CSV table of C-alpha atoms and ligand atoms in Angstrom, one decimal:
chain,number,residue,atom,x,y,z
A,1,MET,CA,-10.6,-14.6,17.4
A,2,LEU,CA,-12.2,-12.9,14.5
A,3,PHE,CA,-13.8,-15.9,13.1
A,4,ARG,CA,-17.0,-16.4,14.9
A,5,CYS,CA,-18.6,-19.1,12.9
A,6,ILE,CA,-16.9,-22.1,11.4
A,7,ARG,CA,-19.3,-22.2,8.4
A,8,LEU,CA,-18.2,-18.8,7.4
A,9,PHE,CA,-14.6,-19.1,6.5
A,10,ALA,CA,-14.7,-22.3,4.8
A,11,CYS,CA,-14.7,-20.6,1.6
A,12,VAL,CA,-11.1,-20.6,0.5
A,13,PHE,CA,-11.9,-21.7,-2.9
A,14,CYS,CA,-14.2,-19.0,-3.8
A,15,VAL,CA,-12.1,-16.3,-3.8
A,16,ILE,CA,-12.8,-13.4,-5.9
A,17,TYR,CA,-15.8,-11.8,-7.2
A,18,CYS,CA,-15.3,-10.8,-10.8
A,19,THR,CA,-17.1,-7.5,-11.3
A,20,GLN,CA,-15.7,-6.7,-14.7
A,21,ILE,CA,-14.5,-8.8,-17.6
A,22,CYS,CA,-11.9,-11.0,-15.9
A,23,THR,CA,-9.4,-11.0,-18.7
A,24,SER,CA,-8.9,-7.2,-18.4
A,25,GLN,CA,-8.0,-7.6,-14.8
A,26,TYR,CA,-5.9,-10.7,-14.5
A,27,LEU,CA,-3.3,-9.4,-16.9
A,28,ASN,CA,-2.0,-7.2,-14.1
A,29,PHE,CA,-1.8,-9.8,-11.4
A,30,ASP,CA,1.7,-10.9,-12.2
A,31,ASN,CA,3.1,-7.8,-10.6
A,32,PHE,CA,0.6,-7.5,-7.9
A,33,ASP,CA,2.1,-6.7,-4.5
A,34,THR,CA,0.3,-8.9,-2.1
A,35,ALA,CA,1.8,-7.3,1.0
A,36,THR,CA,0.3,-3.9,0.5
A,37,THR,CA,-2.6,-4.1,-1.9
A,38,ALA,CA,-6.0,-5.7,-1.4
A,39,LEU,CA,-7.3,-7.9,-4.2
A,40,PRO,CA,-9.5,-5.7,-6.4
A,41,PHE,CA,-12.7,-7.7,-5.8
A,42,PRO,CA,-15.4,-7.7,-3.2
A,43,ALA,CA,-15.3,-10.8,-1.0
A,44,CYS,CA,-17.9,-13.5,-1.1
A,45,ARG,CA,-20.2,-14.6,1.7
A,46,SER,CA,-20.1,-18.4,2.3
A,47,ASP,CA,-23.8,-18.8,1.5
A,48,SER,CA,-23.7,-17.0,-1.8
A,49,ILE,CA,-23.1,-19.9,-4.3
A,50,GLU,CA,-23.4,-17.6,-7.3
A,51,CYS,CA,-20.7,-15.3,-5.9
A,52,LEU,CA,-18.5,-18.3,-5.2
A,53,ARG,CA,-19.0,-19.6,-8.7
A,54,ARG,CA,-17.9,-16.3,-10.2
A,55,GLY,CA,-15.0,-16.3,-7.8
A,56,LEU,CA,-13.9,-19.7,-8.9
A,57,ARG,CA,-13.7,-18.6,-12.5
A,58,THR,CA,-11.5,-15.7,-11.5
A,59,PHE,CA,-9.4,-18.0,-9.4
A,60,PHE,CA,-8.5,-20.2,-12.3
A,61,PHE,CA,-7.3,-17.1,-14.2
A,62,LEU,CA,-5.2,-16.2,-11.2
A,63,MET,CA,-3.6,-19.7,-11.3
A,64,ASP,CA,-2.9,-19.2,-15.0
A,65,SER,CA,-1.0,-15.9,-14.2
A,66,GLU,CA,0.9,-17.7,-11.4
A,67,TYR,CA,-0.3,-15.3,-8.8
A,68,VAL,CA,1.5,-15.8,-5.4
A,69,GLY,CA,3.4,-18.7,-7.0
A,70,MET,CA,0.4,-20.8,-8.0
A,71,LYS,CA,0.8,-23.1,-11.0
A,72,SER,CA,-1.5,-23.2,-14.0
A,73,VAL,CA,-3.6,-26.3,-14.1
A,74,ASP,CA,-4.8,-25.9,-17.7
A,75,PRO,CA,-3.0,-27.5,-19.4
A,76,ILE,CA,-1.4,-29.6,-16.8
A,77,ILE,CA,1.2,-32.3,-17.5
A,78,LEU,CA,1.1,-35.3,-15.3
A,79,ASN,CA,3.7,-37.8,-14.4
A,80,SER,CA,3.3,-41.3,-15.7
A,81,LEU,CA,0.5,-43.5,-14.5
A,82,THR,CA,0.4,-47.2,-14.3
A,83,VAL,CA,-2.5,-49.6,-13.9
A,84,ALA,CA,-1.8,-53.3,-13.4
A,85,LEU,CA,-4.2,-56.2,-13.6
A,86,PRO,CA,-2.0,-59.0,-12.2
A,87,ALA,CA,-4.7,-61.7,-12.4
A,88,GLU,CA,-4.9,-61.1,-16.2
A,89,GLN,CA,-1.1,-60.5,-16.6
A,90,LEU,CA,-1.8,-57.1,-18.1
A,91,SER,CA,-0.5,-53.7,-17.3
A,92,PHE,CA,-0.8,-50.3,-18.7
A,93,LEU,CA,1.6,-47.4,-18.6
A,94,MET,CA,0.5,-43.9,-19.6
A,95,ARG,CA,3.1,-41.2,-20.2
A,96,ARG,CA,3.2,-37.6,-21.4
A,97,ILE,CA,-0.3,-37.0,-20.0
A,98,ASN,CA,-1.6,-33.6,-21.0
A,99,VAL,CA,-4.9,-32.6,-19.5
A,100,THR,CA,-6.9,-29.6,-20.6
A,101,GLY,CA,-10.2,-28.2,-19.5
A,102,ALA,CA,-9.6,-28.0,-15.8
A,103,LYS,CA,-10.1,-24.2,-15.7
A,104,TRP,CA,-13.8,-24.6,-16.7
A,105,THR,CA,-14.5,-26.7,-13.6
A,106,LYS,CA,-17.9,-25.8,-12.2
A,107,LEU,CA,-18.7,-25.4,-8.5
A,108,ALA,CA,-21.6,-27.7,-7.8
A,109,GLU,CA,-21.8,-27.5,-4.0
A,110,ARG,CA,-20.0,-26.2,-0.9
A,111,LYS,CA,-20.2,-28.2,2.3
A,112,PHE,CA,-19.4,-26.9,5.7
A,113,ASN,CA,-19.0,-28.5,9.1
A,114,LEU,CA,-18.7,-32.1,7.9
A,115,PRO,CA,-17.8,-34.8,10.4
A,116,GLY,CA,-14.5,-33.9,12.1
A,117,GLY,CA,-15.0,-30.2,11.4
A,118,LYS,CA,-14.0,-30.6,7.8
A,119,ASN,CA,-15.2,-28.7,4.8
A,120,GLY,CA,-16.1,-30.0,1.4
A,121,ILE,CA,-16.5,-28.9,-2.1
A,122,ARG,CA,-18.1,-30.6,-5.1
A,123,PHE,CA,-16.8,-29.9,-8.6
A,124,ILE,CA,-18.0,-31.0,-12.0
A,125,SER,CA,-15.4,-31.0,-14.8
A,126,ASP,CA,-15.0,-31.9,-18.4
A,127,LEU,CA,-11.4,-32.9,-19.0
A,128,HIS,CA,-9.6,-33.7,-22.3
A,129,VAL,CA,-6.6,-35.9,-22.0
A,130,THR,CA,-3.8,-36.8,-24.5
A,131,GLY,CA,-0.9,-39.1,-23.9
A,132,GLU,CA,0.9,-42.2,-24.8
A,133,ILE,CA,-0.3,-45.6,-23.7
A,134,THR,CA,1.7,-48.8,-23.5
A,135,MET,CA,0.2,-52.1,-22.8
A,136,MET,CA,2.2,-55.0,-21.6
A,137,THR,CA,0.9,-58.6,-21.8
A,138,ALA,CA,2.2,-62.0,-20.9
A,139,ALA,CA,1.4,-63.1,-24.5
A,140,ARG,CA,3.8,-60.8,-26.3
A,141,ILE,CA,7.3,-59.7,-25.4
A,142,ASP,CA,7.0,-56.4,-27.2
A,143,PRO,CA,4.6,-54.0,-25.5
A,144,PHE,CA,1.7,-52.5,-27.5
A,145,PHE,CA,1.9,-48.8,-28.0
A,146,ALA,CA,-0.4,-46.0,-29.2
A,147,GLN,CA,-1.3,-42.4,-28.8
A,148,ILE,CA,-4.5,-42.0,-26.8
A,149,THR,CA,-7.0,-39.2,-26.3
A,150,ILE,CA,-9.6,-39.5,-23.6
A,151,ASP,CA,-12.7,-37.3,-23.1
A,152,ILE,CA,-13.9,-37.3,-19.5
A,153,GLN,CA,-17.3,-35.7,-19.4
A,154,ASP,CA,-19.1,-34.5,-16.2
A,155,VAL,CA,-16.8,-36.1,-13.8
A,156,GLU,CA,-17.8,-35.3,-10.2
A,157,SER,CA,-15.0,-34.6,-7.6
A,158,ASN,CA,-15.7,-34.4,-3.9
A,159,ILE,CA,-12.9,-32.8,-2.0
A,160,THR,CA,-12.8,-32.7,1.8
A,161,TYR,CA,-10.1,-31.1,3.9
A,162,ALA,CA,-9.4,-30.0,7.4
A,163,TRP,CA,-8.6,-26.4,8.0
A,164,ALA,CA,-7.6,-23.9,10.7
A,165,GLY,CA,-7.6,-20.2,11.1
A,166,GLN,CA,-4.3,-18.5,12.0
A,167,ARG,CA,-3.4,-15.0,13.0
A,168,GLY,CA,-0.3,-13.9,11.0
A,169,TYR,CA,2.6,-11.6,12.0
A,170,ASP,CA,0.7,-8.8,10.2
A,171,ASN,CA,-2.2,-9.3,12.6
A,172,GLU,CA,-4.4,-10.6,9.7
A,173,ASP,CA,-6.3,-13.8,9.7
A,174,TYR,CA,-5.3,-16.6,7.3
A,175,ILE,CA,-6.7,-20.0,6.6
A,176,LEU,CA,-4.5,-23.0,6.7
A,177,ILE,CA,-5.8,-25.9,4.6
A,178,GLY,CA,-4.8,-29.4,5.8
A,179,PRO,CA,-4.5,-32.5,3.6
A,180,GLU,CA,-7.3,-33.2,1.3
A,181,ARG,CA,-9.2,-36.3,0.3
A,182,VAL,CA,-10.5,-36.5,-3.2
A,183,ALA,CA,-13.3,-38.9,-4.3
A,184,VAL,CA,-14.3,-38.9,-8.0
A,185,ARG,CA,-17.0,-40.5,-10.1
A,186,ASN,CA,-17.6,-40.4,-13.8
A,187,ALA,CA,-21.2,-39.7,-14.8
A,188,ARG,CA,-20.6,-42.0,-17.8
A,189,THR,CA,-17.7,-44.1,-19.1
A,190,PRO,CA,-15.1,-41.8,-20.7
A,191,SER,CA,-14.7,-42.0,-24.5
A,192,PHE,CA,-11.3,-42.6,-26.1
A,193,PHE,CA,-9.5,-42.6,-29.4
A,194,LEU,CA,-6.3,-44.4,-30.3
A,195,GLN,CA,-3.8,-43.6,-33.0
A,196,SER,CA,-0.7,-45.6,-34.0
A,197,ASN,CA,1.4,-46.5,-37.0
A,198,LEU,CA,1.0,-50.1,-35.8
A,199,ARG,CA,-2.5,-51.1,-36.6
A,200,ASP,CA,-2.3,-54.4,-34.6
A,201,ASP,CA,-1.3,-52.4,-31.5
A,202,THR,CA,-4.2,-50.0,-31.9
A,203,SER,CA,-6.8,-52.7,-32.3
A,204,MET,CA,-5.4,-54.8,-29.4
A,205,ILE,CA,-5.5,-51.9,-27.0
A,206,GLU,CA,-8.9,-50.8,-28.3
A,207,ASN,CA,-10.5,-54.2,-27.9
A,208,LEU,CA,-9.2,-54.4,-24.3
A,209,LEU,CA,-10.4,-51.0,-23.3
A,210,LEU,CA,-13.8,-51.7,-24.9
A,211,GLU,CA,-14.1,-55.0,-23.2
A,212,LYS,CA,-13.2,-53.6,-19.8
A,213,PRO,CA,-14.7,-50.2,-19.4
A,214,ALA,CA,-13.8,-50.3,-15.7
A,215,LEU,CA,-10.2,-50.0,-16.8
A,216,LEU,CA,-10.7,-46.7,-18.6
A,217,ASP,CA,-12.8,-45.5,-15.7
A,218,HIS,CA,-10.0,-46.2,-13.4
A,219,ILE,CA,-7.3,-44.5,-15.5
A,220,SER,CA,-9.6,-41.5,-15.9
A,221,ASN,CA,-10.2,-41.3,-12.2
A,222,GLU,CA,-6.5,-41.4,-11.4
A,223,ILE,CA,-6.0,-38.5,-13.8
A,224,THR,CA,-8.9,-36.5,-12.4
A,225,VAL,CA,-7.7,-37.0,-8.8
A,226,SER,CA,-4.2,-35.7,-9.8
A,227,VAL,CA,-5.7,-32.6,-11.3
A,228,MET,CA,-7.8,-32.0,-8.2
A,229,HIS,CA,-4.8,-32.3,-5.9
A,230,ALA,CA,-3.0,-29.7,-8.1
A,231,ILE,CA,-6.0,-27.3,-7.8
A,232,VAL,CA,-6.1,-27.7,-4.0
A,233,ASP,CA,-2.3,-27.1,-3.8
A,234,ASN,CA,-3.0,-23.8,-5.4
A,235,PHE,CA,-5.8,-22.9,-3.0
A,236,ARG,CA,-3.5,-23.8,-0.1
A,237,LEU,CA,-0.8,-21.5,-1.4
A,238,PHE,CA,-3.3,-18.7,-2.0
A,239,ALA,CA,-4.9,-19.0,1.5
A,240,ARG,CA,-1.5,-19.0,3.2
A,241,ASN,CA,-0.5,-15.8,1.4
A,242,ILE,CA,-3.7,-13.8,1.2
A,243,PRO,CA,-5.6,-12.6,4.3
A,244,ALA,CA,-9.0,-14.2,4.5
A,245,LYS,CA,-10.8,-10.8,4.5
A,246,HIS,CA,-9.7,-10.2,0.9
A,247,TYR,CA,-11.7,-13.1,-0.5
A,248,TYR,CA,-14.1,-14.0,2.2
A,249,ASN,CA,-16.7,-11.8,3.8
A,250,TYR,CA,-17.3,-12.9,7.3
A,251,GLN,CA,-17.6,-9.6,9.1
A,252,ASP,CA,-21.4,-9.3,9.0
A,253,ASP,CA,-22.2,-12.8,10.3
B,301,NAG,C1,-0.9,-29.7,-24.0
B,301,NAG,O1,-2.0,-29.6,-24.8
B,301,NAG,C2,-2.4,-28.3,-25.1
B,301,NAG,C3,-3.7,-28.3,-25.9
B,301,NAG,O2,-3.7,-29.3,-26.9
B,301,NAG,C4,-1.2,-27.7,-25.9
B,301,NAG,O3,-1.5,-26.3,-26.3
B,301,NAG,C5,0.0,-27.7,-25.1
B,301,NAG,O4,1.1,-27.3,-25.9
B,301,NAG,C6,0.3,-29.2,-24.7
B,301,NAG,N1,1.5,-29.1,-23.8
B,301,NAG,C7,2.5,-30.0,-23.9
B,301,NAG,C8,3.6,-29.8,-22.9
B,301,NAG,O5,2.5,-30.9,-24.7
B,302,NAG,C1,-20.2,-36.4,-3.4
B,302,NAG,O1,-21.0,-35.8,-2.4
B,302,NAG,C2,-22.4,-35.9,-2.7
B,302,NAG,C3,-23.2,-35.3,-1.6
B,302,NAG,O2,-22.8,-33.9,-1.4
B,302,NAG,C4,-22.8,-37.4,-2.9
B,302,NAG,O3,-24.2,-37.4,-3.2
B,302,NAG,C5,-22.0,-38.0,-4.0
B,302,NAG,O4,-22.3,-39.4,-4.0
B,302,NAG,C6,-20.5,-37.8,-3.7
B,302,NAG,N1,-19.7,-38.3,-4.8
B,302,NAG,C7,-18.6,-39.0,-4.7
B,302,NAG,C8,-17.9,-39.3,-5.9
B,302,NAG,O5,-18.1,-39.3,-3.6
């Protein structure tokens, strides 16, 4: 077993060290042959948070270029989202949710060897959301409708996941990432803006969202969690396809 210390190869997320201007490099990644070519970056050590931060930047560019089949997360379109408050006979449906800003997510912390041998990562993001919002009430048969934009500033996401090392057919070591758990918290209540041709609809929805900030908080958190799962899906794909030595420096430890 090559991996000597659990702490060391936790760092799936932190892939690549960007020595030059990233944009000049990632343009080529589409045609990159993963089987025969090493990634053109020095690997990060797990304790070098600055290296990991730069790696994360590059990683988002790799997602954009759909490297090893990853999917871009900026912008990302999410399926519909519903929130119901049965006690108040209220429900909300959001559709055509378009989230931008994920690629500037900052790495705040890496955590190794959590209970159960899991690893963790703490991200801080600013997300900008546009979509349609429909509000259904018991008081009116026709739903209320508006276009909404939401600004989610400084949202903190804690991601924890199980992992395992595996030797591939090619005799290289790969990291398998298990299911992840995502906990998010907004530093402050997200701000929103509504637009509609129907002025009554706009003001009804607006009043409700202002009256119940927890509702907007909840909607925003659901959106952030979805974005984080999409990011981890990409990490998982990457780690399954790229030998750990290409993005992770564990030889000296
Ligand atoms: C999502 O929003 C971005 C930025 O506003 C825009 O460029 C992109 O076309 C939108 N995508 C869709 C599918 O609406
Ligand atoms: C994330 O983890 C940090 C400790 O690393 C903790 O202080 C914080 O409360 C956690 N946040 C959430 C949203 O779970």
